[in-house]
Coordinates of C-alpha atoms and ligand atoms in Angstrom, one line a residue:
M1 CA 99.5 -18.0 24.6
C2 CA 100.1 -15.4 27.3
C3 CA 96.5 -14.5 27.7
A4 CA 94.8 -17.8 27.4
P5 CA 94.4 -18.5 31.1
G6 CA 93.0 -15.0 31.6
L7 CA 90.4 -15.5 28.9
G8 CA 89.7 -19.0 30.2
L9 CA 89.0 -17.5 33.6
L10 CA 86.8 -14.8 32.2
F11 CA 84.9 -17.4 30.3
A12 CA 84.4 -19.5 33.4
L13 CA 83.2 -16.5 35.3
A14 CA 80.8 -15.6 32.6
V15 CA 79.4 -19.1 32.5
M16 CA 79.0 -19.0 36.3
A17 CA 77.2 -15.7 36.3
G18 CA 74.9 -17.0 33.6
A19 CA 74.3 -20.1 35.6
A20 CA 73.4 -18.0 38.7
R21 CA 70.9 -16.0 36.7
A22 CA 69.3 -19.2 35.2
D23 CA 69.1 -20.7 38.8
T24 CA 67.4 -17.6 40.1
A25 CA 64.8 -17.6 37.3
A26 CA 64.2 -21.3 37.8
L27 CA 63.8 -20.8 41.6
V28 CA 61.4 -18.0 41.1
A29 CA 59.3 -19.9 38.5
S30 CA 59.1 -23.0 40.6
Q31 CA 58.9 -21.6 44.2
C32 CA 57.7 -18.0 44.2
M33 CA 55.6 -17.2 41.1
A34 CA 52.5 -19.2 42.2
C35 CA 51.9 -16.6 44.9
H36 CA 53.9 -13.5 44.0
G37 CA 52.8 -13.6 40.3
D38 CA 54.6 -13.4 37.0
G39 CA 57.6 -11.0 37.4
G40 CA 56.4 -10.3 41.0
N41 CA 53.2 -8.6 39.8
S42 CA 50.9 -10.6 42.2
V43 CA 47.2 -10.4 41.4
V44 CA 46.0 -11.7 44.8
P45 CA 45.6 -9.0 47.5
M46 CA 47.2 -11.0 50.3
F47 CA 50.4 -11.7 48.3
P48 CA 52.7 -8.7 48.2
R49 CA 53.7 -7.3 44.8
L50 CA 57.5 -7.5 44.5
A51 CA 58.1 -6.1 40.9
G52 CA 60.4 -3.2 41.0
Q53 CA 60.8 -3.4 44.8
Q54 CA 64.1 -2.0 46.3
A55 CA 66.6 -4.9 46.3
Q56 CA 68.0 -4.0 49.7
Y57 CA 64.6 -4.2 51.2
V58 CA 63.7 -7.5 49.5
A59 CA 67.0 -9.0 50.7
K60 CA 66.4 -7.8 54.3
Q61 CA 62.9 -9.3 54.3
L62 CA 64.1 -12.7 53.0
R63 CA 66.9 -12.8 55.6
D64 CA 64.4 -11.8 58.3
F65 CA 62.1 -14.6 57.2
L66 CA 65.1 -17.1 57.1
T67 CA 66.2 -16.1 60.6
G68 CA 62.7 -16.0 62.0
K69 CA 62.7 -12.2 62.7
R70 CA 59.7 -11.9 60.5
K71 CA 57.1 -14.7 60.5
N72 CA 54.2 -15.6 58.3
E73 CA 52.6 -19.0 58.1
V74 CA 51.7 -18.7 54.4
M75 CA 55.2 -17.7 53.4
A76 CA 56.8 -20.2 55.8
P77 CA 56.8 -23.4 53.6
S78 CA 58.8 -21.5 51.0
L79 CA 61.7 -20.9 53.4
A80 CA 63.0 -24.4 53.0
Q81 CA 63.2 -23.8 49.2
F82 CA 65.9 -21.2 49.2
K83 CA 69.0 -20.3 51.3
D84 CA 70.9 -17.3 52.3
A85 CA 73.2 -17.6 49.2
D86 CA 70.1 -17.3 46.9
V87 CA 68.9 -14.1 48.6
D88 CA 70.8 -11.4 46.7
G89 CA 69.9 -13.0 43.4
L90 CA 66.2 -13.1 44.3
A91 CA 66.3 -9.5 45.4
A92 CA 68.1 -8.4 42.2
Y93 CA 65.6 -10.4 40.1
Y94 CA 62.5 -8.7 41.6
A95 CA 64.1 -5.2 41.7
A96 CA 64.7 -5.5 37.9
Q97 CA 61.1 -6.4 37.1
K98 CA 58.6 -3.9 35.7
R99 CA 55.6 -3.1 37.8
T100 CA 52.2 -3.3 36.2
P101 CA 49.6 -0.8 37.5
I102 CA 46.7 -1.9 39.6
T103 CA 43.3 -0.3 40.1
P104 CA 42.7 1.0 43.6
G105 CA 39.4 -0.1 45.0
N106 CA 38.2 3.2 46.5
D107 CA 38.9 6.5 44.6
K108 CA 37.1 8.5 47.3
L109 CA 40.0 7.9 49.7
L110 CA 42.8 9.0 47.4
A111 CA 42.9 12.7 48.4
A112 CA 42.9 11.9 52.2
G113 CA 45.6 9.3 51.6
K114 CA 47.8 11.6 49.6
A115 CA 47.5 14.3 52.3
L116 CA 48.6 11.9 55.0
Y117 CA 51.5 10.6 52.8
D118 CA 52.8 14.1 52.0
D119 CA 52.1 15.9 55.2
G120 CA 51.4 13.4 58.0
N121 CA 49.0 14.3 60.8
T122 CA 50.4 17.1 63.0
Q123 CA 47.6 16.6 65.6
S124 CA 48.4 12.9 66.3
G125 CA 52.0 13.1 65.4
V126 CA 52.0 10.7 62.3
P127 CA 55.1 11.7 60.3
A128 CA 54.9 12.3 56.6
C129 CA 55.5 9.0 54.8
V130 CA 57.2 10.8 52.0
G131 CA 60.2 11.7 54.2
C132 CA 61.3 8.1 54.2
H133 CA 59.4 6.3 51.4
Q134 CA 60.2 9.1 48.9
P135 CA 58.1 11.0 46.3
E136 CA 55.8 8.7 44.3
G137 CA 56.3 5.9 46.9
L138 CA 59.4 4.7 45.1
G139 CA 61.6 4.1 48.2
N140 CA 65.4 4.0 48.1
D141 CA 68.3 1.9 49.5
R142 CA 67.0 2.3 53.0
Y143 CA 63.2 2.4 52.6
P144 CA 60.9 0.1 50.7
G145 CA 58.9 1.2 47.7
L146 CA 55.1 1.3 48.3
A147 CA 53.9 2.3 44.9
G148 CA 51.4 0.0 43.3
Q149 CA 51.2 -2.3 46.3
H150 CA 47.9 -4.1 47.0
P151 CA 45.9 -2.1 49.5
G152 CA 44.9 -5.3 51.4
Y153 CA 48.5 -6.3 51.9
A154 CA 49.7 -2.8 52.9
A155 CA 46.8 -2.4 55.3
T156 CA 47.6 -5.8 56.9
Q157 CA 51.3 -4.7 57.4
L158 CA 50.3 -1.4 58.9
Q159 CA 47.9 -3.1 61.3
Q160 CA 50.6 -5.6 62.2
F161 CA 53.2 -2.9 62.9
K162 CA 50.5 -1.2 65.0
S163 CA 49.9 -4.3 67.1
G164 CA 53.5 -5.3 67.2
A165 CA 52.8 -8.6 65.4
R166 CA 55.4 -7.5 62.8
N167 CA 58.4 -6.3 64.6
N168 CA 61.3 -6.7 62.3
D169 CA 61.7 -2.9 61.6
R170 CA 65.0 -1.6 62.8
A171 CA 64.7 0.8 65.8
K172 CA 60.9 0.3 65.8
V173 CA 60.7 2.9 63.1
M174 CA 57.5 1.7 61.4
R175 CA 55.9 0.5 64.7
A176 CA 56.2 4.1 66.0
V177 CA 54.5 5.4 62.8
A178 CA 51.7 2.9 62.7
A179 CA 50.9 3.2 66.4
R180 CA 49.8 6.8 65.8
M181 CA 47.6 5.9 62.7
S182 CA 43.8 5.5 62.9
D183 CA 42.1 2.8 61.0
D184 CA 40.6 5.4 58.7
E185 CA 44.1 6.8 57.9
I186 CA 45.4 3.3 57.2
A187 CA 42.4 2.7 54.8
A188 CA 43.0 5.9 53.0
V189 CA 46.8 5.8 52.6
V190 CA 46.9 2.3 51.2
E191 CA 44.4 3.3 48.5
F192 CA 46.7 6.2 47.6
L193 CA 49.8 3.9 47.5
A194 CA 48.0 1.5 45.2
S195 CA 47.2 4.3 42.8
L196 CA 50.9 5.2 42.3
P197 CA 52.3 3.8 39.1
Ligands
LIG1 C1 52.3 -19.9 49.3 C2 52.5 -18.5 48.9 C3 53.9 -17.9 48.8 C4 55.0 -18.4 48.2 C5 55.1 -19.7 47.4 C6 56.0 -17.5 48.4 N1 55.6 -16.4 49.1 FE1 56.6 -14.7 49.6 N2 55.0 -14.1 50.7 C7 53.8 -14.7 50.9 C8 53.0 -14.0 51.8 C9 51.6 -14.3 52.2 C10 53.7 -12.8 52.2 C11 53.3 -11.7 53.2 C12 53.7 -12.1 54.6 C13 53.2 -11.2 55.6 O1 52.1 -10.8 55.5 O2 54.0 -10.9 56.5 C14 55.0 -13.0 51.5 C15 56.1 -12.0 51.7 C16 57.2 -12.0 50.9 C17 58.2 -11.0 50.9 C18 58.1 -9.7 51.7 C19 57.5 -8.6 50.8 C20 57.3 -7.3 51.5 O3 56.8 -6.4 50.8 O4 57.7 -7.1 52.6 C21 59.2 -11.3 50.1 C22 60.4 -10.6 49.7 C23 58.8 -12.6 49.5 N3 57.6 -13.0 50.1 C24 59.6 -13.4 48.6 C25 59.3 -14.7 48.2 C26 60.2 -15.5 47.4 C27 61.5 -15.0 46.9 C28 59.6 -16.7 47.2 C29 60.1 -17.9 46.5 C30 61.3 -18.4 47.0 C31 58.3 -16.6 47.9 N4 58.2 -15.4 48.5 C32 57.3 -17.6 47.9 C33 53.4 -15.8 50.2 C34 54.2 -16.7 49.4
LIG2 C1 61.2 7.2 59.6 C2 61.1 6.5 58.3 C3 59.7 6.0 58.0 C4 58.5 6.8 57.9 C5 58.3 8.2 58.3 C6 57.5 5.9 57.4 N1 58.0 4.6 57.2 FE1 57.1 3.0 56.4 N2 58.7 1.8 56.6 C7 60.0 2.3 57.1 C8 60.9 1.2 57.1 C9 62.4 1.3 57.5 C10 60.2 0.1 56.6 C11 60.8 -1.4 56.5 C12 60.8 -2.1 57.8 C13 61.5 -3.4 57.7 O1 62.7 -3.4 57.6 O2 60.8 -4.4 57.7 C14 58.8 0.5 56.4 C15 57.8 -0.3 55.9 C16 56.6 0.1 55.6 C17 55.5 -0.8 55.1 C18 55.6 -2.3 54.8 C19 56.1 -2.5 53.3 C20 56.0 -3.9 52.9 O3 56.2 -4.1 51.7 O4 55.7 -4.8 53.7 C21 54.4 0.0 54.8 C22 53.1 -0.4 54.3 C23 54.8 1.3 55.2 N3 56.1 1.4 55.7 C24 53.9 2.4 55.2 C25 54.2 3.7 55.7 C26 53.2 4.8 55.7 C27 51.8 4.7 55.2 C28 53.9 5.9 56.3 C29 53.3 7.2 56.6 C30 52.1 7.3 57.5 C31 55.2 5.4 56.6 N4 55.4 4.1 56.2 C32 56.2 6.2 57.2 C33 60.3 3.6 57.4 C34 59.4 4.7 57.5

């Protein structure tokens, strides 16, 4: 008798947690999968791959979209389909998915892309990407993973940081990096990122 309320509460919490997970999966299936792919492994270059992405980063981007700090007209209609309370569940969902490899389009650029990623460009002052985005492009709590990202999407983001069209990076950190990058460096580094498993 003594413990029945405790067990009842635990049971209720377990049911609620289960319900939250089911809601997230249903939300993803009905509102996100068409563009971001099954398990976040988008097959279309303009739609970012989200499988295995850092949860903190996904949550920040979703909140930035919801508050208008980051804008994109293709993603915009989806913003009415979820709310702030869904964000952490969506972020946890994508972080837990397994990334499937993609084939980079241009093998000839891989060596130049890797050199920029590991060492930066001391002449023009591009910092080494690895310092923030981590070995193998895996990211961490503070920096997004870049491994296995579509080259087309990643190149668009770098160009948008360069022009300032994307300006939701704290302390202008990525705008300062991209401003120093040449178009050839962008083309090379995104092929290297796509090649990372
Ligand atoms: C109609 C297609 C479409 C749908 C549906 C869609 N998105 Fe997106 N999403 C995009 C595009 C395009 C971008 C890239 C925006 C840009 O270039 O800035 C994006 C960007 C994102 C990003 C940022 C990724 C990154 O690497 O910075 C996240 C996170 C995201 N979407 C999550 C979602 C979630 C969660 C849903 C469902 C609630 C959803 N999207 C529905 C098209 C879509
Ligand atoms: C000082 C740390 C730092 C360095 C160095 C850095 N980045 Fe970033 N990068 C960030 C942060 C922080 C973000 C996320 C910004 C935000 O919150 O939207 C980011 C975002 C990105 C994105 C967008 C990811 C997405 O899914 O939309 C790309 C692509 C990227 N960086 C590429 C690079 C490349 C290539 C280099 C090296 C030339 C580099 N970064 C160097 C901190 C850094």
